[in-house]
């Protein structure tokens, strides 16, 4: 064993408490990072089911909007341009619409939606759907899969009623079809109509996509390349397996949301890990000061000393990281169970299993942990090289006062500047955008304050000192003096508390503040006596309002637009829009018109929320090129802006314009002027009075809240472990002081109170800084949401997390500073 | 050997034995030591390394329980006293001065001096502490922290701290061990003068014959046994005895 290795081993053996804290931080970091990676990988690998199967269709041509999203609308002349591509045998249009079978007065539910989705027979035929019994559909005829037909007790030739955008229709079942291999999942009903029937339903006249069938034996990849070359910008050819027409099933939306959640969690974890490992390792390195001072005095150069410290850190961290990732699989299992339990993941979400990719992910997690640890402790390593041997040896302990590194100050100020920039850039641009700005701001403010805590903590020491006085005159003053005397030590304890309180308060407070704004604006906005909303996740058919008097109801048609003048804060992003009939709108909604006149909302005009307008630089009276949902661009004039845009579309279009350009137009809601007691809502719809509707707006979707709560609690848990580590570590080299205090008459009880007071004082500083960081992010959001300067906080966790922090710090410090019964021992 | 003074002793050890480790096969640090330390006296404990002088100091101060024998401080038996009773004793009757000062880095000189009184829950006027700091020659350093003071100055703060509770006995463990000759002499002079003025009994462990010469009495230990006693001895006499003892 080399002398250096022996030195490290001896240090670890002699001071196991110090290394234990580093060990816990590394083990947890590696395990959680590895678990996160495993879960993301397994969810991304989840097999997808396409209604087209995997056999007949060689390629699917889809339109790709400027934002990169697949838009279900292709130009009418596109099919003709593709027929002469080499080896292309057939090009068929694919069209789909929301259409539901009505049985016993209720909709026949799809897999997880209130309604179902139907598409055209030619596309099904091209994809290899095989008729089991009956004949291809003609006229108003319908085709079903065997399972759905059995469920409804239908045979070819029977009549069935359907509900779609044009109303109720009685249709004859012409055939029962079997999907091709790899086609629709068993539980998803297959509804097929004749091509002209689908095209006749309300909505854009454009096809959703083109299905390309190539000559047998041709290479699908080559065909897709040839198609891409012919298509040019705005279109691309994808494989049939990747084609997901229609509204995404909830389970896939859940998986996608979970992957996004885990990716966000990964980002936050990496940020937290850098801080947690950094503070823990830095404290450990700084506590080795006396040993390093001896080495320096013995002639070890600064560079060698730094390399030695870095190497020691790597030797301790690397095996722990490897050990930690061994716990990643069970951790991933626990996270998966929690996600399923809270409804974020579907129950059939794949479980983590052993694979080569999994091993690679775990290796990457271990490597990332080591790199994070070493990078985060760079400042401490650098400081180790600058150690003043004479000073450290004279002090005799590691409590020699250490300078606060200038690099850390600059890094903290830079992060603070970025946080301020995020807020300034989004100020006055509406609550939604400001919400994003505030989130970004807090993601910078919290690490900024953590990095700056050695400078900020002393400012809060008087507050902590007041609390310390409560611990008694005997030890309170000493505790306050200790907090003030060692800003790095105080900051090391305060930082994880800041992280836990700052992030959880912000992450949980932000949706509440926005919810409060949404509820407030909805209450101010809604004048309608009654509201009709979909019973499930799918929208209402356009025909829902057909038997209501036109002057007593207004429908809001769900759609999106893509502004051509890019958002000032990034690339083109689709904006949620609604199509409305403006004639009765003023009696149903008070949108808080900022300028202009909403009743002038006719063809070739649009209205926008104030924030949305500011975001895109729109001014009332000017015209802008806007791409509608089916990919067609129109020059529209902004005729009004409105203030109350929270919880409602950012862009309002004339109803006719929205319907004619939405590939599958549905209603988001139906507003009624007076009580319509005698009116019977259509299947799949709910009629609510005003108060009941407003009550449904709170709380937000529980899965959203659960996701935020999970992220917050993972961060809080991680920070608590770190807090317990640093609070314990901070006491482990204070035995000289405790010994001296015992000798001059301090009792064990007094020393326990001193240790607890110090830990609680430093943690209180972190809690105060965390609340400050949260308020810095949430207050502008609350003001923008119209809730005044005070944001809405989650009372349960805003109180619980600080209490947990205080308990963790106090317990850990007490255990680390356990006193022998007599000072002589 | 045993020594018994005529006046009532501040500290009394009777047949004190201390064995570390296994009672039958462990290391015997003290062997049936009997010694009295008269009130107001200044005694130095000397002996080679491992002779048991530090163990004797710890037993006398109640920091270590003897394996057998009786220890009394100010007529109070402490060898079987409870931990809380010993804590009260340390607050009220005894004080310590250490080789490495053991001052609290985060407190000023004045706060360090006041600390024992605060821990004891006594209301002590700052004036008392300032007076003590003035007596040890640090009236102009009251707001300085230990890191801002020299070794000699730190030890003088430690002496002031030890005296703030007006202890009956002051135990000093190599109080000049970390100081140069001049600073060490100053500290000894202070110890002697202040303790004489206040009637405090001083028990000091030292290796240094010059330091021991400042004491009224020198006790020599060898292998856990008191082997000799000198009174008002010179440095030369002490050195000679120490060499003979070896």
mmCIF file of C-alpha atoms in Angstrom, chain A residues 305-443:
data_model
loop_
_atom_site.group_PDB
_atom_site.id
_atom_site.type_symbol
_atom_site.label_atom_id
_atom_site.label_comp_id
_atom_site.label_asym_id
_atom_site.label_seq_id
_atom_site.Cartn_x
_atom_site.Cartn_y
_atom_site.Cartn_z
ATOM 1 C CA UNK A 305 -1.315 18.722 -2.036
ATOM 2 C CA UNK A 306 -4.272 19.562 -4.289
ATOM 3 C CA UNK A 307 -3.778 16.395 -6.332
ATOM 4 C CA UNK A 308 -3.565 14.414 -3.124
ATOM 5 C CA UNK A 309 -6.822 15.906 -1.803
ATOM 6 C CA UNK A 310 -8.546 15.368 -5.141
ATOM 7 C CA UNK A 311 -7.244 11.812 -5.349
ATOM 8 C CA UNK A 312 -8.375 11.108 -1.790
ATOM 9 C CA UNK A 313 -11.823 12.451 -2.572
ATOM 10 C CA UNK A 314 -11.990 10.283 -5.696
ATOM 11 C CA UNK A 315 -10.823 7.208 -3.759
ATOM 12 C CA UNK A 316 -13.587 7.723 -1.210
ATOM 13 C CA UNK A 317 -16.304 8.753 -3.646
ATOM 14 C CA UNK A 318 -15.749 6.246 -6.488
ATOM 15 C CA UNK A 319 -16.364 2.988 -4.573
ATOM 16 C CA UNK A 320 -19.308 4.592 -2.803
ATOM 17 C CA UNK A 321 -20.817 5.677 -6.117
ATOM 18 C CA UNK A 322 -20.463 2.137 -7.456
ATOM 19 C CA UNK A 323 -22.030 0.805 -4.271
ATOM 20 C CA UNK A 324 -24.786 3.386 -4.533
ATOM 21 C CA UNK A 325 -25.882 2.425 -8.045
ATOM 22 C CA UNK A 326 -26.414 -1.114 -6.799
ATOM 23 C CA UNK A 327 -29.375 0.363 -4.946
ATOM 24 C CA UNK A 328 -30.673 2.080 -8.076
ATOM 25 C CA UNK A 329 -32.915 -0.775 -9.255
ATOM 26 C CA UNK A 330 -34.872 -1.078 -5.973
ATOM 27 C CA UNK A 331 -35.062 2.718 -5.790
ATOM 28 C CA UNK A 332 -36.413 2.810 -9.348
ATOM 29 C CA UNK A 333 -38.989 0.201 -8.358
ATOM 30 C CA UNK A 334 -40.066 2.308 -5.397
ATOM 31 C CA UNK A 335 -40.335 5.463 -7.527
ATOM 32 C CA UNK A 336 -42.329 3.542 -10.180
ATOM 33 C CA UNK A 337 -44.728 2.264 -7.518
ATOM 34 C CA UNK A 338 -45.158 5.787 -6.153
ATOM 35 C CA UNK A 339 -45.809 7.169 -9.662
ATOM 36 C CA UNK A 340 -48.400 4.471 -10.358
ATOM 37 C CA UNK A 341 -49.980 4.957 -6.946
ATOM 38 C CA UNK A 342 -50.420 8.680 -7.563
ATOM 39 C CA UNK A 343 -51.809 8.107 -11.063
ATOM 40 C CA UNK A 344 -48.869 9.698 -12.843
ATOM 41 C CA UNK A 345 -47.857 6.427 -14.491
ATOM 42 C CA UNK A 346 -50.369 3.948 -15.907
ATOM 43 C CA UNK A 347 -50.595 0.659 -13.971
ATOM 44 C CA UNK A 348 -49.172 -1.243 -16.947
ATOM 45 C CA UNK A 349 -46.010 0.877 -17.053
ATOM 46 C CA UNK A 350 -43.045 -1.416 -17.692
ATOM 47 C CA UNK A 351 -40.914 -2.426 -14.733
ATOM 48 C CA UNK A 352 -37.145 -2.012 -14.609
ATOM 49 C CA UNK A 353 -35.394 -5.167 -15.787
ATOM 50 C CA UNK A 354 -31.804 -6.286 -16.190
ATOM 51 C CA UNK A 355 -30.290 -5.295 -19.540
ATOM 52 C CA UNK A 356 -27.053 -4.173 -21.124
ATOM 53 C CA UNK A 357 -28.405 -0.665 -21.454
ATOM 54 C CA UNK A 358 -29.294 -0.710 -17.766
ATOM 55 C CA UNK A 359 -25.701 -1.544 -16.826
ATOM 56 C CA UNK A 360 -24.465 1.290 -19.039
ATOM 57 C CA UNK A 361 -26.918 3.684 -17.369
ATOM 58 C CA UNK A 362 -25.753 2.625 -13.906
ATOM 59 C CA UNK A 363 -22.122 3.070 -14.942
ATOM 60 C CA UNK A 364 -22.986 6.539 -16.245
ATOM 61 C CA UNK A 365 -24.789 7.365 -12.981
ATOM 62 C CA UNK A 366 -21.756 6.296 -10.948
ATOM 63 C CA UNK A 367 -19.439 8.305 -13.175
ATOM 64 C CA UNK A 368 -21.724 11.337 -12.998
ATOM 65 C CA UNK A 369 -21.770 11.107 -9.201
ATOM 66 C CA UNK A 370 -17.969 11.037 -9.049
ATOM 67 C CA UNK A 371 -17.636 13.902 -11.531
ATOM 68 C CA UNK A 372 -20.246 15.966 -9.698
ATOM 69 C CA UNK A 373 -18.517 15.365 -6.381
ATOM 70 C CA UNK A 374 -15.072 16.264 -7.665
ATOM 71 C CA UNK A 375 -16.256 19.277 -9.634
ATOM 72 C CA UNK A 376 -18.350 20.582 -6.752
ATOM 73 C CA UNK A 377 -15.434 20.276 -4.331
ATOM 74 C CA UNK A 378 -12.989 22.029 -6.669
ATOM 75 C CA UNK A 379 -13.040 25.205 -4.579
ATOM 76 C CA UNK A 380 -12.193 23.273 -1.420
ATOM 77 C CA UNK A 381 -9.422 21.405 -3.258
ATOM 78 C CA UNK A 382 -7.995 24.698 -4.447
ATOM 79 C CA UNK A 383 -8.201 26.115 -0.941
ATOM 80 C CA UNK A 384 -6.393 23.029 0.404
ATOM 81 C CA UNK A 385 -3.372 23.989 -1.688
ATOM 82 C CA UNK A 386 -3.354 27.456 -0.180
ATOM 83 C CA UNK A 387 -3.372 26.247 3.411
ATOM 84 C CA UNK A 388 -1.170 28.268 5.744
ATOM 85 C CA UNK A 389 0.769 25.547 7.518
ATOM 86 C CA UNK A 390 1.997 27.790 10.321
ATOM 87 C CA UNK A 391 -1.464 29.167 11.046
ATOM 88 C CA UNK A 392 -3.166 25.775 10.902
ATOM 89 C CA UNK A 393 -0.580 24.114 13.104
ATOM 90 C CA UNK A 394 -0.599 26.973 15.586
ATOM 91 C CA UNK A 395 -4.378 26.722 15.868
ATOM 92 C CA UNK A 396 -3.963 23.017 16.569
ATOM 93 C CA UNK A 397 -7.440 22.272 15.271
ATOM 94 C CA UNK A 398 -9.242 22.576 11.979
ATOM 95 C CA UNK A 399 -11.142 25.506 13.361
ATOM 96 C CA UNK A 400 -8.647 27.990 12.002
ATOM 97 C CA UNK A 401 -10.639 30.706 10.305
ATOM 98 C CA UNK A 402 -10.930 30.080 6.569
ATOM 99 C CA UNK A 403 -11.333 32.754 3.938
ATOM 100 C CA UNK A 404 -14.460 32.793 1.815
ATOM 101 C CA UNK A 405 -13.371 32.073 -1.739
ATOM 102 C CA UNK A 406 -13.821 34.914 -4.229
ATOM 103 C CA UNK A 407 -14.646 32.427 -7.007
ATOM 104 C CA UNK A 408 -17.651 31.288 -5.019
ATOM 105 C CA UNK A 409 -18.811 34.878 -4.600
ATOM 106 C CA UNK A 410 -18.562 35.523 -8.347
ATOM 107 C CA UNK A 411 -20.364 32.269 -9.184
ATOM 108 C CA UNK A 412 -23.182 33.128 -6.771
ATOM 109 C CA UNK A 413 -23.558 36.662 -8.112
ATOM 110 C CA UNK A 414 -23.656 35.313 -11.682
ATOM 111 C CA UNK A 415 -26.443 32.896 -10.787
ATOM 112 C CA UNK A 416 -28.316 35.721 -9.066
ATOM 113 C CA UNK A 417 -27.963 37.862 -12.198
ATOM 114 C CA UNK A 418 -29.411 35.023 -14.300
ATOM 115 C CA UNK A 419 -32.337 34.739 -11.885
ATOM 116 C CA UNK A 420 -32.996 38.457 -12.115
ATOM 117 C CA UNK A 421 -32.729 38.298 -15.917
ATOM 118 C CA UNK A 422 -35.364 35.540 -16.053
ATOM 119 C CA UNK A 423 -37.774 37.681 -14.045
ATOM 120 C CA UNK A 424 -37.048 40.904 -15.911
ATOM 121 C CA UNK A 425 -37.452 39.188 -19.286
ATOM 122 C CA UNK A 426 -40.929 37.902 -18.418
ATOM 123 C CA UNK A 427 -42.157 40.837 -16.318
ATOM 124 C CA UNK A 428 -45.407 42.283 -17.661
ATOM 125 C CA UNK A 429 -45.895 39.447 -20.141
ATOM 126 C CA UNK A 430 -48.837 37.840 -18.376
ATOM 127 C CA UNK A 431 -49.088 35.372 -15.544
ATOM 128 C CA UNK A 432 -48.480 32.240 -17.617
ATOM 129 C CA UNK A 433 -45.205 33.444 -19.054
ATOM 130 C CA UNK A 434 -44.229 35.011 -15.774
ATOM 131 C CA UNK A 435 -44.933 31.652 -14.148
ATOM 132 C CA UNK A 436 -42.313 30.114 -16.436
ATOM 133 C CA UNK A 437 -39.994 33.032 -15.723
ATOM 134 C CA UNK A 438 -40.513 32.667 -11.990
ATOM 135 C CA UNK A 439 -39.790 28.928 -12.176
ATOM 136 C CA UNK A 440 -36.582 29.588 -14.088
ATOM 137 C CA UNK A 441 -35.757 32.388 -11.687
ATOM 138 C CA UNK A 442 -36.150 30.181 -8.633
ATOM 139 C CA UNK A 443 -34.087 27.437 -10.235
#
